[in-house]
């Protein structure tokens, strides 16, 4: 593809993100207008990222790189910090336990995720839970673990390669 085509793809992708952000803003504004924000649990998340030429890739599948493994996640809780982001590493498995705790429901046994309610109230709270990613690329099976500082990824148990990224 040409540089012009690449720019058009990137612009279209960024426009779709801007549109989604605007729609979320409309929902939040309406909740504020109706004075429902202080008794509403809001969880917004999206699909994982998309390579836009990074690492020579133009896709979102079969990648363990940070750009394709991350997802947007916004959690607003009654009594929580509004407009604050947390540097803690979380994963989508954390949504269900978060909703259970925020709604006063019992947590079923055997859940792999962890409630984010503590981080909603204190975005800097201690957190020792990494995030995991898996991907398949043909016969190769990739696994990745992400902490606040590091991402370790390997393909086919390390036989297909392994890499450690220090994000500091």
PDB file of C-alpha atoms in Angstrom:
ATOM      1  CA  UNK A   1       0.000   0.000   0.000  1.00  0.00           C
ATOM      2  CA  UNK A   2       1.086   3.580  -0.548  1.00  0.00           C
ATOM      3  CA  UNK A   3       1.896   6.148   2.133  1.00  0.00           C
ATOM      4  CA  UNK A   4      -1.308   7.993   1.185  1.00  0.00           C
ATOM      5  CA  UNK A   5      -3.402   4.827   1.633  1.00  0.00           C
ATOM      6  CA  UNK A   6      -1.706   4.142   4.978  1.00  0.00           C
ATOM      7  CA  UNK A   7      -2.525   7.676   6.184  1.00  0.00           C
ATOM      8  CA  UNK A   8      -6.156   7.243   5.099  1.00  0.00           C
ATOM      9  CA  UNK A   9      -6.476   3.966   7.011  1.00  0.00           C
ATOM     10  CA  UNK A  10      -4.953   5.519  10.128  1.00  0.00           C
ATOM     11  CA  UNK A  11      -7.181   8.600   9.866  1.00  0.00           C
ATOM     12  CA  UNK A  12     -10.300   6.457   9.446  1.00  0.00           C
ATOM     13  CA  UNK A  13      -9.353   4.311  12.447  1.00  0.00           C
ATOM     14  CA  UNK A  14      -8.701   7.391  14.595  1.00  0.00           C
ATOM     15  CA  UNK A  15     -11.999   8.929  13.443  1.00  0.00           C
ATOM     16  CA  UNK A  16     -13.859   5.817  14.608  1.00  0.00           C
ATOM     17  CA  UNK A  17     -12.193   6.127  18.030  1.00  0.00           C
ATOM     18  CA  UNK A  18     -13.134   9.797  18.245  1.00  0.00           C
ATOM     19  CA  UNK A  19     -16.738   8.920  17.359  1.00  0.00           C
ATOM     20  CA  UNK A  20     -16.874   6.229  20.062  1.00  0.00           C
ATOM     21  CA  UNK A  21     -15.389   8.638  22.629  1.00  0.00           C
ATOM     22  CA  UNK A  22     -18.026  11.219  21.733  1.00  0.00           C
ATOM     23  CA  UNK A  23     -20.860   8.729  22.199  1.00  0.00           C
ATOM     24  CA  UNK A  24     -19.540   7.711  25.618  1.00  0.00           C
ATOM     25  CA  UNK A  25     -19.333  11.398  26.542  1.00  0.00           C
ATOM     26  CA  UNK A  26     -22.986  11.837  25.572  1.00  0.00           C
ATOM     27  CA  UNK A  27     -24.022   8.924  27.813  1.00  0.00           C
ATOM     28  CA  UNK A  28     -22.032  10.298  30.759  1.00  0.00           C
ATOM     29  CA  UNK A  29     -23.440  13.801  30.244  1.00  0.00           C
ATOM     30  CA  UNK A  30     -26.995  12.416  30.252  1.00  0.00           C
ATOM     31  CA  UNK A  31     -26.330  10.465  33.460  1.00  0.00           C
ATOM     32  CA  UNK A  32     -25.043  13.685  35.035  1.00  0.00           C
ATOM     33  CA  UNK A  33     -28.051  15.648  33.747  1.00  0.00           C
ATOM     34  CA  UNK A  34     -30.416  13.080  35.261  1.00  0.00           C
ATOM     35  CA  UNK A  35     -28.339  12.970  38.465  1.00  0.00           C
ATOM     36  CA  UNK A  36     -27.878   9.212  38.119  1.00  0.00           C
ATOM     37  CA  UNK A  37     -24.065   9.067  38.037  1.00  0.00           C
ATOM     38  CA  UNK A  38     -23.757   8.590  41.814  1.00  0.00           C
ATOM     39  CA  UNK A  39     -25.844   5.412  41.699  1.00  0.00           C
ATOM     40  CA  UNK A  40     -24.779   3.946  38.385  1.00  0.00           C
ATOM     41  CA  UNK A  41     -21.965   1.518  37.698  1.00  0.00           C
ATOM     42  CA  UNK A  42     -20.417   2.231  34.311  1.00  0.00           C
ATOM     43  CA  UNK A  43     -18.096  -0.191  32.544  1.00  0.00           C
ATOM     44  CA  UNK A  44     -16.901   0.611  29.039  1.00  0.00           C
ATOM     45  CA  UNK A  45     -14.452  -1.599  27.234  1.00  0.00           C
ATOM     46  CA  UNK A  46     -13.575  -2.330  23.671  1.00  0.00           C
ATOM     47  CA  UNK A  47     -11.864  -4.764  21.447  1.00  0.00           C
ATOM     48  CA  UNK A  48      -8.096  -5.098  21.498  1.00  0.00           C
ATOM     49  CA  UNK A  49      -5.915  -2.713  19.530  1.00  0.00           C
ATOM     50  CA  UNK A  50      -5.007  -2.672  15.885  1.00  0.00           C
ATOM     51  CA  UNK A  51      -1.543  -2.567  14.345  1.00  0.00           C
ATOM     52  CA  UNK A  52      -1.445   0.434  12.031  1.00  0.00           C
ATOM     53  CA  UNK A  53       1.876  -0.322  10.408  1.00  0.00           C
ATOM     54  CA  UNK A  54       3.726  -0.883  13.693  1.00  0.00           C
ATOM     55  CA  UNK A  55       6.086  -3.843  13.519  1.00  0.00           C
ATOM     56  CA  UNK A  56       5.195  -4.082   9.810  1.00  0.00           C
ATOM     57  CA  UNK A  57       1.695  -5.356  10.652  1.00  0.00           C
ATOM     58  CA  UNK A  58      -1.685  -4.077   9.459  1.00  0.00           C
ATOM     59  CA  UNK A  59      -3.995  -6.222  11.541  1.00  0.00           C
ATOM     60  CA  UNK A  60      -5.170  -6.923  15.046  1.00  0.00           C
ATOM     61  CA  UNK A  61      -4.904 -10.673  15.155  1.00  0.00           C
ATOM     62  CA  UNK A  62      -2.092 -13.068  15.929  1.00  0.00           C
ATOM     63  CA  UNK A  63      -0.039 -10.532  17.840  1.00  0.00           C
ATOM     64  CA  UNK A  64       1.304 -10.369  21.366  1.00  0.00           C
ATOM     65  CA  UNK A  65       2.684  -6.850  20.984  1.00  0.00           C
ATOM     66  CA  UNK A  66       1.364  -4.218  23.383  1.00  0.00           C
ATOM     67  CA  UNK A  67      -0.501  -2.237  20.718  1.00  0.00           C
ATOM     68  CA  UNK A  68      -2.670  -5.236  19.801  1.00  0.00           C
ATOM     69  CA  UNK A  69      -3.042  -6.744  23.273  1.00  0.00           C
ATOM     70  CA  UNK A  70      -4.284  -3.664  25.145  1.00  0.00           C
ATOM     71  CA  UNK A  71      -7.960  -2.767  25.412  1.00  0.00           C
ATOM     72  CA  UNK A  72      -9.687   0.410  26.520  1.00  0.00           C
ATOM     73  CA  UNK A  73     -11.311  -0.041  29.925  1.00  0.00           C
ATOM     74  CA  UNK A  74     -13.232   2.630  31.802  1.00  0.00           C
ATOM     75  CA  UNK A  75     -14.879   1.829  35.127  1.00  0.00           C
ATOM     76  CA  UNK A  76     -16.899   4.481  36.980  1.00  0.00           C
ATOM     77  CA  UNK A  77     -18.215   3.499  40.384  1.00  0.00           C
ATOM     78  CA  UNK A  78     -20.462   5.346  42.813  1.00  0.00           C
ATOM     79  CA  UNK A  79     -18.116   6.893  45.368  1.00  0.00           C
ATOM     80  CA  UNK A  80     -15.106   6.281  43.137  1.00  0.00           C
ATOM     81  CA  UNK A  81     -12.544   8.712  41.797  1.00  0.00           C
ATOM     82  CA  UNK A  82     -13.940  10.468  38.725  1.00  0.00           C
ATOM     83  CA  UNK A  83     -11.615  11.255  35.857  1.00  0.00           C
ATOM     84  CA  UNK A  84      -8.608   9.508  37.374  1.00  0.00           C
ATOM     85  CA  UNK A  85      -6.718   6.782  35.601  1.00  0.00           C
ATOM     86  CA  UNK A  86      -4.877   3.994  37.317  1.00  0.00           C
ATOM     87  CA  UNK A  87      -1.442   2.822  36.224  1.00  0.00           C
ATOM     88  CA  UNK A  88      -2.261  -0.695  37.388  1.00  0.00           C
ATOM     89  CA  UNK A  89      -2.355  -3.591  34.949  1.00  0.00           C
ATOM     90  CA  UNK A  90      -5.838  -5.039  34.628  1.00  0.00           C
ATOM     91  CA  UNK A  91      -7.595  -7.421  32.282  1.00  0.00           C
ATOM     92  CA  UNK A  92     -11.100  -8.072  31.031  1.00  0.00           C
ATOM     93  CA  UNK A  93     -11.412 -11.026  33.403  1.00  0.00           C
ATOM     94  CA  UNK A  94     -11.600  -8.381  36.142  1.00  0.00           C
ATOM     95  CA  UNK A  95     -14.931  -6.953  34.918  1.00  0.00           C
ATOM     96  CA  UNK A  96     -17.226  -9.654  36.300  1.00  0.00           C
ATOM     97  CA  UNK A  97     -15.815  -9.649  39.857  1.00  0.00           C
ATOM     98  CA  UNK A  98     -15.900  -5.833  39.747  1.00  0.00           C
ATOM     99  CA  UNK A  99     -19.591  -5.805  38.844  1.00  0.00           C
ATOM    100  CA  UNK A 100     -20.379  -8.377  41.523  1.00  0.00           C
ATOM    101  CA  UNK A 101     -18.665  -6.374  44.247  1.00  0.00           C
ATOM    102  CA  UNK A 102     -19.999  -2.997  43.052  1.00  0.00           C
ATOM    103  CA  UNK A 103     -23.563  -4.365  43.005  1.00  0.00           C
ATOM    104  CA  UNK A 104     -23.269  -6.197  46.320  1.00  0.00           C
ATOM    105  CA  UNK A 105     -23.543  -9.640  44.738  1.00  0.00           C
ATOM    106  CA  UNK A 106     -21.638 -12.693  45.966  1.00  0.00           C
ATOM    107  CA  UNK A 107     -18.541 -13.698  44.025  1.00  0.00           C
ATOM    108  CA  UNK A 108     -18.765 -17.208  42.619  1.00  0.00           C
ATOM    109  CA  UNK A 109     -15.892 -19.504  43.515  1.00  0.00           C
ATOM    110  CA  UNK A 110     -13.144 -20.118  40.984  1.00  0.00           C
ATOM    111  CA  UNK A 111     -13.037 -16.724  39.276  1.00  0.00           C
ATOM    112  CA  UNK A 112      -9.714 -15.857  37.668  1.00  0.00           C
ATOM    113  CA  UNK A 113     -10.237 -12.085  37.655  1.00  0.00           C
ATOM    114  CA  UNK A 114     -10.013  -9.609  40.521  1.00  0.00           C
ATOM    115  CA  UNK A 115     -12.421  -6.836  41.469  1.00  0.00           C
ATOM    116  CA  UNK A 116     -11.325  -3.354  40.409  1.00  0.00           C
ATOM    117  CA  UNK A 117     -13.472  -1.627  43.053  1.00  0.00           C
ATOM    118  CA  UNK A 118     -10.389  -0.914  45.187  1.00  0.00           C
ATOM    119  CA  UNK A 119      -8.700   0.782  42.207  1.00  0.00           C
ATOM    120  CA  UNK A 120     -11.881   2.734  41.477  1.00  0.00           C
ATOM    121  CA  UNK A 121     -11.692   4.255  44.921  1.00  0.00           C
ATOM    122  CA  UNK A 122      -7.897   4.619  44.974  1.00  0.00           C
ATOM    123  CA  UNK A 123      -6.292   4.437  41.517  1.00  0.00           C
ATOM    124  CA  UNK A 124      -2.829   4.137  43.132  1.00  0.00           C
ATOM    125  CA  UNK A 125      -3.766   1.224  45.440  1.00  0.00           C
ATOM    126  CA  UNK A 126      -1.354  -1.695  45.619  1.00  0.00           C
ATOM    127  CA  UNK A 127      -2.089  -4.287  42.922  1.00  0.00           C
ATOM    128  CA  UNK A 128      -0.100  -7.417  42.233  1.00  0.00           C
ATOM    129  CA  UNK A 129      -2.157  -8.980  39.445  1.00  0.00           C
ATOM    130  CA  UNK A 130      -0.667  -9.321  35.946  1.00  0.00           C
ATOM    131  CA  UNK A 131      -2.644  -9.520  32.708  1.00  0.00           C
ATOM    132  CA  UNK A 132      -2.421 -12.453  30.295  1.00  0.00           C
ATOM    133  CA  UNK A 133      -2.797 -12.613  26.529  1.00  0.00           C
ATOM    134  CA  UNK A 134      -2.958 -15.582  24.184  1.00  0.00           C
ATOM    135  CA  UNK A 135      -2.815 -15.644  20.398  1.00  0.00           C
ATOM    136  CA  UNK A 136      -2.663 -18.233  17.655  1.00  0.00           C
ATOM    137  CA  UNK A 137      -0.786 -17.756  14.412  1.00  0.00           C
ATOM    138  CA  UNK A 138      -1.323 -20.885  12.341  1.00  0.00           C
ATOM    139  CA  UNK A 139       0.088 -23.772  14.348  1.00  0.00           C
ATOM    140  CA  UNK A 140       2.014 -21.430  16.684  1.00  0.00           C
ATOM    141  CA  UNK A 141       0.441 -20.659  20.045  1.00  0.00           C
ATOM    142  CA  UNK A 142       1.538 -17.440  21.760  1.00  0.00           C
ATOM    143  CA  UNK A 143       1.334 -16.511  25.409  1.00  0.00           C
ATOM    144  CA  UNK A 144       2.135 -13.233  27.100  1.00  0.00           C
ATOM    145  CA  UNK A 145       2.114 -11.908  30.645  1.00  0.00           C
ATOM    146  CA  UNK A 146       2.103  -8.173  31.410  1.00  0.00           C
ATOM    147  CA  UNK A 147       2.968  -6.477  34.681  1.00  0.00           C
ATOM    148  CA  UNK A 148       3.197  -2.725  35.178  1.00  0.00           C
ATOM    149  CA  UNK A 149       6.812  -2.769  34.047  1.00  0.00           C
ATOM    150  CA  UNK A 150       7.324  -5.850  31.869  1.00  0.00           C
ATOM    151  CA  UNK A 151       5.725  -7.854  29.093  1.00  0.00           C
ATOM    152  CA  UNK A 152       7.086 -11.355  28.501  1.00  0.00           C
ATOM    153  CA  UNK A 153       5.876 -13.144  25.380  1.00  0.00           C
ATOM    154  CA  UNK A 154       6.665 -16.533  23.931  1.00  0.00           C
ATOM    155  CA  UNK A 155       5.488 -18.578  20.973  1.00  0.00           C
ATOM    156  CA  UNK A 156       5.019 -22.351  21.185  1.00  0.00           C
ATOM    157  CA  UNK A 157       6.498 -22.664  24.645  1.00  0.00           C
ATOM    158  CA  UNK A 158       9.527 -20.589  23.655  1.00  0.00           C
ATOM    159  CA  UNK A 159      10.440 -22.776  20.681  1.00  0.00           C
ATOM    160  CA  UNK A 160       9.017 -20.135  18.316  1.00  0.00           C
ATOM    161  CA  UNK A 161      10.826 -17.295  20.093  1.00  0.00           C
ATOM    162  CA  UNK A 162      10.510 -15.312  23.281  1.00  0.00           C
ATOM    163  CA  UNK A 163      10.948 -11.662  24.135  1.00  0.00           C
ATOM    164  CA  UNK A 164      10.947  -9.546  27.281  1.00  0.00           C
ATOM    165  CA  UNK A 165      10.010  -5.853  27.055  1.00  0.00           C
ATOM    166  CA  UNK A 166      10.876  -3.406  29.835  1.00  0.00           C
ATOM    167  CA  UNK A 167       8.280  -0.638  29.501  1.00  0.00           C
ATOM    168  CA  UNK A 168      10.287   1.767  31.646  1.00  0.00           C
TER     169      UNK A 168
END
